[in-house]
């Protein structure tokens, strides 16, 4: 059952944060879900699907049906997923977890009924750029919600109307603010020592930190909507520069003298391999996969991004006492 309840005037201030503008204009199709991070670059473009604004013809004010791209973004009403757009109700907004549709036609400027709309200014303010909306709040079985519906006037579209702002893009901005890094590589033998020896095991691990292992969080805001993203390292893949690659339980166990020349045991959370067969200098590369969960604007989603770091170690011959 649908019910609409007129309520007191809704005051709402749109604040633009100091971050790149998220546009409401004609949409472009974003890249597919995933990441594109050059090696050793601390920041990169993170791509995720989301709700895109609809394609509009000239003069269309936003009532058209949206084009959905990706599956990462979700609209949530009382914790339950709902369509971000409904033909019969319009656009879902996190402002009050209800659906907003432009009134068609718009009431004339001298219509005395205007003053009855929630949010309509009665102090003589300029109303020429504002719009009237019909707001409908669907019931959710088993939940007692304070519903705010009826006719509304707003100087700007509510969050989510017309598919914008793009909350997935805000999530990307939040990820950029985190300045995520690759692994803080711990390795035995140490890179700054005389090096290791042929046939002796190599141990690796990721030093813990907010920007190397997480968890860490950041937020981004545009058009009155704030998205908060939280990231943590999900896994680290190690390449030892000799054709050997391993993926171990994260984050690995730091080497201790008590381990002697034992080979790291993956089932104990240790990471590494049995050792190099030839002398030389090798580049060890660690690729961290970060899992990011974001929430905001009545939506939530998940994405992954990678960061890479490297160290070099020198491997020599085993030294025998007396030689």
PDB file of N, CA and C in Angstrom, residues 30-37 43-50 70-74 166-180 216 218 220 227-235 288-296 299-307:
ATOM      1  N   UNK A  30      30.278   4.901 -17.906  1.00  0.00           N
ATOM      2  CA  UNK A  30      31.549   4.765 -17.213  1.00  0.00           C
ATOM      3  C   UNK A  30      32.241   3.482 -17.615  1.00  0.00           C
ATOM      4  N   UNK A  31      33.564   3.382 -17.319  1.00  0.00           N
ATOM      5  CA  UNK A  31      34.264   2.120 -17.584  1.00  0.00           C
ATOM      6  C   UNK A  31      33.648   1.002 -16.771  1.00  0.00           C
ATOM      7  N   UNK A  32      33.940  -0.229 -17.133  1.00  0.00           N
ATOM      8  CA  UNK A  32      33.400  -1.365 -16.405  1.00  0.00           C
ATOM      9  C   UNK A  32      33.985  -1.455 -15.020  1.00  0.00           C
ATOM     10  N   UNK A  33      33.371  -2.220 -14.152  1.00  0.00           N
ATOM     11  CA  UNK A  33      33.868  -2.380 -12.796  1.00  0.00           C
ATOM     12  C   UNK A  33      35.287  -2.915 -12.827  1.00  0.00           C
ATOM     13  N   UNK A  34      36.133  -2.389 -11.961  1.00  0.00           N
ATOM     14  CA  UNK A  34      37.502  -2.856 -11.915  1.00  0.00           C
ATOM     15  C   UNK A  34      38.457  -1.728 -11.600  1.00  0.00           C
ATOM     16  N   UNK A  35      39.726  -1.943 -11.805  1.00  0.00           N
ATOM     17  CA  UNK A  35      40.723  -0.944 -11.493  1.00  0.00           C
ATOM     18  C   UNK A  35      41.741  -0.880 -12.625  1.00  0.00           C
ATOM     19  N   UNK A  36      42.463   0.231 -12.671  1.00  0.00           N
ATOM     20  CA  UNK A  36      43.513   0.396 -13.659  1.00  0.00           C
ATOM     21  C   UNK A  36      44.637   1.164 -12.988  1.00  0.00           C
ATOM     22  N   UNK A  37      45.545   0.461 -12.358  1.00  0.00           N
ATOM     23  CA  UNK A  37      46.581   1.081 -11.558  1.00  0.00           C
ATOM     24  C   UNK A  37      47.960   0.779 -12.115  1.00  0.00           C
ATOM     25  N   UNK A  43      48.187   6.542  -6.413  1.00  0.00           N
ATOM     26  CA  UNK A  43      46.791   6.848  -6.714  1.00  0.00           C
ATOM     27  C   UNK A  43      46.468   6.395  -8.116  1.00  0.00           C
ATOM     28  N   UNK A  44      45.255   5.953  -8.340  1.00  0.00           N
ATOM     29  CA  UNK A  44      44.864   5.568  -9.691  1.00  0.00           C
ATOM     30  C   UNK A  44      43.361   5.684  -9.814  1.00  0.00           C
ATOM     31  N   UNK A  45      42.867   5.541 -11.022  1.00  0.00           N
ATOM     32  CA  UNK A  45      41.431   5.612 -11.262  1.00  0.00           C
ATOM     33  C   UNK A  45      40.770   4.295 -10.906  1.00  0.00           C
ATOM     34  N   UNK A  46      39.758   4.370 -10.074  1.00  0.00           N
ATOM     35  CA  UNK A  46      38.996   3.199  -9.673  1.00  0.00           C
ATOM     36  C   UNK A  46      37.645   3.277 -10.342  1.00  0.00           C
ATOM     37  N   UNK A  47      37.253   2.230 -11.053  1.00  0.00           N
ATOM     38  CA  UNK A  47      36.006   2.236 -11.794  1.00  0.00           C
ATOM     39  C   UNK A  47      34.990   1.313 -11.123  1.00  0.00           C
ATOM     40  N   UNK A  48      33.767   1.799 -10.981  1.00  0.00           N
ATOM     41  CA  UNK A  48      32.720   0.953 -10.432  1.00  0.00           C
ATOM     42  C   UNK A  48      31.393   1.310 -11.061  1.00  0.00           C
ATOM     43  N   UNK A  49      30.516   0.341 -11.214  1.00  0.00           N
ATOM     44  CA  UNK A  49      29.206   0.614 -11.794  1.00  0.00           C
ATOM     45  C   UNK A  49      28.344   1.399 -10.835  1.00  0.00           C
ATOM     46  N   UNK A  50      27.291   2.029 -11.356  1.00  0.00           N
ATOM     47  CA  UNK A  50      26.400   2.796 -10.501  1.00  0.00           C
ATOM     48  C   UNK A  50      25.156   3.182 -11.265  1.00  0.00           C
ATOM     49  N   UNK A  70      26.113  -1.143 -14.603  1.00  0.00           N
ATOM     50  CA  UNK A  70      26.800  -1.731 -13.455  1.00  0.00           C
ATOM     51  C   UNK A  70      25.832  -2.323 -12.462  1.00  0.00           C
ATOM     52  N   UNK A  71      26.387  -3.001 -11.479  1.00  0.00           N
ATOM     53  CA  UNK A  71      25.567  -3.650 -10.462  1.00  0.00           C
ATOM     54  C   UNK A  71      26.054  -3.324  -9.056  1.00  0.00           C
ATOM     55  N   UNK A  72      26.962  -2.345  -8.938  1.00  0.00           N
ATOM     56  CA  UNK A  72      27.558  -2.080  -7.640  1.00  0.00           C
ATOM     57  C   UNK A  72      26.679  -1.200  -6.746  1.00  0.00           C
ATOM     58  N   UNK A  73      25.934  -0.259  -7.344  1.00  0.00           N
ATOM     59  CA  UNK A  73      25.159   0.689  -6.569  1.00  0.00           C
ATOM     60  C   UNK A  73      23.767   0.138  -6.273  1.00  0.00           C
ATOM     61  N   UNK A  74      23.288   0.413  -5.076  1.00  0.00           N
ATOM     62  CA  UNK A  74      21.969  -0.035  -4.663  1.00  0.00           C
ATOM     63  C   UNK A  74      21.270   1.085  -3.911  1.00  0.00           C
ATOM     64  N   UNK A 166      26.284  11.103  -8.722  1.00  0.00           N
ATOM     65  CA  UNK A 166      26.724   9.728  -8.906  1.00  0.00           C
ATOM     66  C   UNK A 166      27.471   9.284  -7.647  1.00  0.00           C
ATOM     67  N   UNK A 167      26.786   8.530  -6.797  1.00  0.00           N
ATOM     68  CA  UNK A 167      27.393   8.132  -5.526  1.00  0.00           C
ATOM     69  C   UNK A 167      28.584   7.203  -5.741  1.00  0.00           C
ATOM     70  N   UNK A 168      28.569   6.432  -6.839  1.00  0.00           N
ATOM     71  CA  UNK A 168      29.724   5.586  -7.120  1.00  0.00           C
ATOM     72  C   UNK A 168      30.949   6.440  -7.420  1.00  0.00           C
ATOM     73  N   UNK A 169      30.745   7.571  -8.105  1.00  0.00           N
ATOM     74  CA  UNK A 169      31.854   8.484  -8.369  1.00  0.00           C
ATOM     75  C   UNK A 169      32.351   9.115  -7.078  1.00  0.00           C
ATOM     76  N   UNK A 170      31.440   9.423  -6.156  1.00  0.00           N
ATOM     77  CA  UNK A 170      31.859   9.936  -4.850  1.00  0.00           C
ATOM     78  C   UNK A 170      32.671   8.895  -4.099  1.00  0.00           C
ATOM     79  N   UNK A 171      32.293   7.621  -4.239  1.00  0.00           N
ATOM     80  CA  UNK A 171      33.067   6.556  -3.606  1.00  0.00           C
ATOM     81  C   UNK A 171      34.489   6.534  -4.148  1.00  0.00           C
ATOM     82  N   UNK A 172      34.634   6.758  -5.444  1.00  0.00           N
ATOM     83  CA  UNK A 172      35.964   6.812  -6.042  1.00  0.00           C
ATOM     84  C   UNK A 172      36.771   7.968  -5.470  1.00  0.00           C
ATOM     85  N   UNK A 173      36.132   9.120  -5.280  1.00  0.00           N
ATOM     86  CA  UNK A 173      36.817  10.262  -4.694  1.00  0.00           C
ATOM     87  C   UNK A 173      37.276   9.946  -3.272  1.00  0.00           C
ATOM     88  N   UNK A 174      36.428   9.237  -2.514  1.00  0.00           N
ATOM     89  CA  UNK A 174      36.796   8.867  -1.149  1.00  0.00           C
ATOM     90  C   UNK A 174      38.011   7.945  -1.142  1.00  0.00           C
ATOM     91  N   UNK A 175      38.057   7.007  -2.109  1.00  0.00           N
ATOM     92  CA  UNK A 175      39.206   6.102  -2.208  1.00  0.00           C
ATOM     93  C   UNK A 175      40.483   6.902  -2.486  1.00  0.00           C
ATOM     94  N   UNK A 176      40.383   7.886  -3.381  1.00  0.00           N
ATOM     95  CA  UNK A 176      41.550   8.713  -3.689  1.00  0.00           C
ATOM     96  C   UNK A 176      42.061   9.433  -2.452  1.00  0.00           C
ATOM     97  N   UNK A 177      41.144   9.924  -1.612  1.00  0.00           N
ATOM     98  CA  UNK A 177      41.541  10.635  -0.394  1.00  0.00           C
ATOM     99  C   UNK A 177      42.304   9.751   0.577  1.00  0.00           C
ATOM    100  N   UNK A 178      42.070   8.449   0.541  1.00  0.00           N
ATOM    101  CA  UNK A 178      42.738   7.541   1.476  1.00  0.00           C
ATOM    102  C   UNK A 178      44.235   7.417   1.217  1.00  0.00           C
ATOM    103  N   UNK A 179      44.672   7.702  -0.012  1.00  0.00           N
ATOM    104  CA  UNK A 179      46.078   7.564  -0.383  1.00  0.00           C
ATOM    105  C   UNK A 179      46.590   6.166  -0.049  1.00  0.00           C
ATOM    106  N   UNK A 180      45.868   5.178  -0.516  1.00  0.00           N
ATOM    107  CA  UNK A 180      46.240   3.784  -0.249  1.00  0.00           C
ATOM    108  C   UNK A 180      47.596   3.468  -0.856  1.00  0.00           C
ATOM    109  N   UNK A 216      41.004   1.665   6.845  1.00  0.00           N
ATOM    110  CA  UNK A 216      41.047   3.119   6.820  1.00  0.00           C
ATOM    111  C   UNK A 216      39.812   3.630   6.097  1.00  0.00           C
ATOM    112  N   UNK A 218      37.471   7.247   4.485  1.00  0.00           N
ATOM    113  CA  UNK A 218      37.437   8.629   4.026  1.00  0.00           C
ATOM    114  C   UNK A 218      36.059   8.895   3.441  1.00  0.00           C
ATOM    115  N   UNK A 220      33.540  11.672   0.849  1.00  0.00           N
ATOM    116  CA  UNK A 220      33.465  12.693  -0.193  1.00  0.00           C
ATOM    117  C   UNK A 220      32.025  13.177  -0.272  1.00  0.00           C
ATOM    118  N   UNK A 227      29.331  10.313   0.842  1.00  0.00           N
ATOM    119  CA  UNK A 227      29.622   8.884   0.724  1.00  0.00           C
ATOM    120  C   UNK A 227      30.879   8.596   1.530  1.00  0.00           C
ATOM    121  N   UNK A 228      30.806   7.590   2.389  1.00  0.00           N
ATOM    122  CA  UNK A 228      31.948   7.164   3.205  1.00  0.00           C
ATOM    123  C   UNK A 228      32.400   5.783   2.754  1.00  0.00           C
ATOM    124  N   UNK A 229      33.686   5.663   2.479  1.00  0.00           N
ATOM    125  CA  UNK A 229      34.260   4.394   2.035  1.00  0.00           C
ATOM    126  C   UNK A 229      35.252   3.894   3.075  1.00  0.00           C
ATOM    127  N   UNK A 230      35.260   2.589   3.297  1.00  0.00           N
ATOM    128  CA  UNK A 230      36.198   1.942   4.217  1.00  0.00           C
ATOM    129  C   UNK A 230      36.933   0.851   3.462  1.00  0.00           C
ATOM    130  N   UNK A 231      38.274   0.847   3.593  1.00  0.00           N
ATOM    131  CA  UNK A 231      39.093  -0.083   2.816  1.00  0.00           C
ATOM    132  C   UNK A 231      39.996  -0.909   3.724  1.00  0.00           C
ATOM    133  N   UNK A 232      40.235  -2.143   3.311  1.00  0.00           N
ATOM    134  CA  UNK A 232      41.221  -3.000   3.975  1.00  0.00           C
ATOM    135  C   UNK A 232      41.839  -3.918   2.930  1.00  0.00           C
ATOM    136  N   UNK A 233      43.081  -4.313   3.185  1.00  0.00           N
ATOM    137  CA  UNK A 233      43.750  -5.210   2.243  1.00  0.00           C
ATOM    138  C   UNK A 233      43.153  -6.599   2.360  1.00  0.00           C
ATOM    139  N   UNK A 234      42.767  -7.134   1.233  1.00  0.00           N
ATOM    140  CA  UNK A 234      42.148  -8.449   1.179  1.00  0.00           C
ATOM    141  C   UNK A 234      43.180  -9.546   0.956  1.00  0.00           C
ATOM    142  N   UNK A 235      44.206  -9.256   0.152  1.00  0.00           N
ATOM    143  CA  UNK A 235      45.235 -10.249  -0.143  1.00  0.00           C
ATOM    144  C   UNK A 235      46.464  -9.555  -0.720  1.00  0.00           C
ATOM    145  N   UNK A 288      49.069  -5.600  -3.639  1.00  0.00           N
ATOM    146  CA  UNK A 288      48.009  -5.642  -2.621  1.00  0.00           C
ATOM    147  C   UNK A 288      46.653  -5.387  -3.266  1.00  0.00           C
ATOM    148  N   UNK A 289      45.689  -6.222  -2.962  1.00  0.00           N
ATOM    149  CA  UNK A 289      44.312  -6.011  -3.404  1.00  0.00           C
ATOM    150  C   UNK A 289      43.501  -5.468  -2.236  1.00  0.00           C
ATOM    151  N   UNK A 290      43.020  -4.249  -2.402  1.00  0.00           N
ATOM    152  CA  UNK A 290      42.215  -3.594  -1.372  1.00  0.00           C
ATOM    153  C   UNK A 290      40.734  -3.815  -1.652  1.00  0.00           C
ATOM    154  N   UNK A 291      39.997  -4.216  -0.638  1.00  0.00           N
ATOM    155  CA  UNK A 291      38.533  -4.326  -0.733  1.00  0.00           C
ATOM    156  C   UNK A 291      37.925  -3.071  -0.111  1.00  0.00           C
ATOM    157  N   UNK A 292      37.023  -2.429  -0.826  1.00  0.00           N
ATOM    158  CA  UNK A 292      36.420  -1.180  -0.372  1.00  0.00           C
ATOM    159  C   UNK A 292      34.903  -1.341  -0.305  1.00  0.00           C
ATOM    160  N   UNK A 293      34.335  -0.975   0.826  1.00  0.00           N
ATOM    161  CA  UNK A 293      32.870  -0.931   0.963  1.00  0.00           C
ATOM    162  C   UNK A 293      32.473   0.516   1.198  1.00  0.00           C
ATOM    163  N   UNK A 294      31.483   0.996   0.429  1.00  0.00           N
ATOM    164  CA  UNK A 294      31.061   2.386   0.576  1.00  0.00           C
ATOM    165  C   UNK A 294      29.554   2.478   0.851  1.00  0.00           C
ATOM    166  N   UNK A 295      29.184   3.523   1.583  1.00  0.00           N
ATOM    167  CA  UNK A 295      27.791   3.752   1.961  1.00  0.00           C
ATOM    168  C   UNK A 295      27.506   5.244   1.846  1.00  0.00           C
ATOM    169  N   UNK A 296      26.342   5.596   1.291  1.00  0.00           N
ATOM    170  CA  UNK A 296      25.947   6.996   1.243  1.00  0.00           C
ATOM    171  C   UNK A 296      24.874   7.244   0.218  1.00  0.00           C
ATOM    172  N   UNK A 299      22.520   4.489  -0.731  1.00  0.00           N
ATOM    173  CA  UNK A 299      23.043   3.376  -1.506  1.00  0.00           C
ATOM    174  C   UNK A 299      24.293   2.820  -0.833  1.00  0.00           C
ATOM    175  N   UNK A 300      24.738   1.677  -1.311  1.00  0.00           N
ATOM    176  CA  UNK A 300      25.973   1.089  -0.842  1.00  0.00           C
ATOM    177  C   UNK A 300      26.543   0.207  -1.950  1.00  0.00           C
ATOM    178  N   UNK A 301      27.823  -0.089  -1.872  1.00  0.00           N
ATOM    179  CA  UNK A 301      28.440  -0.908  -2.900  1.00  0.00           C
ATOM    180  C   UNK A 301      29.830  -1.343  -2.492  1.00  0.00           C
ATOM    181  N   UNK A 302      30.440  -2.147  -3.332  1.00  0.00           N
ATOM    182  CA  UNK A 302      31.773  -2.686  -3.078  1.00  0.00           C
ATOM    183  C   UNK A 302      32.616  -2.563  -4.342  1.00  0.00           C
ATOM    184  N   UNK A 303      33.893  -2.330  -4.161  1.00  0.00           N
ATOM    185  CA  UNK A 303      34.830  -2.287  -5.272  1.00  0.00           C
ATOM    186  C   UNK A 303      36.186  -2.761  -4.773  1.00  0.00           C
ATOM    187  N   UNK A 304      37.071  -3.049  -5.696  1.00  0.00           N
ATOM    188  CA  UNK A 304      38.434  -3.424  -5.340  1.00  0.00           C
ATOM    189  C   UNK A 304      39.407  -2.553  -6.120  1.00  0.00           C
ATOM    190  N   UNK A 305      40.573  -2.340  -5.539  1.00  0.00           N
ATOM    191  CA  UNK A 305      41.628  -1.597  -6.193  1.00  0.00           C
ATOM    192  C   UNK A 305      42.966  -2.191  -5.766  1.00  0.00           C
ATOM    193  N   UNK A 306      43.986  -2.056  -6.588  1.00  0.00           N
ATOM    194  CA  UNK A 306      45.284  -2.655  -6.279  1.00  0.00           C
ATOM    195  C   UNK A 306      46.365  -1.588  -6.136  1.00  0.00           C
ATOM    196  N   UNK A 307      47.357  -1.899  -5.328  1.00  0.00           N
ATOM    197  CA  UNK A 307      48.545  -1.077  -5.173  1.00  0.00           C
ATOM    198  C   UNK A 307      49.758  -2.002  -5.185  1.00  0.00           C
TER     199      UNK A 307
END
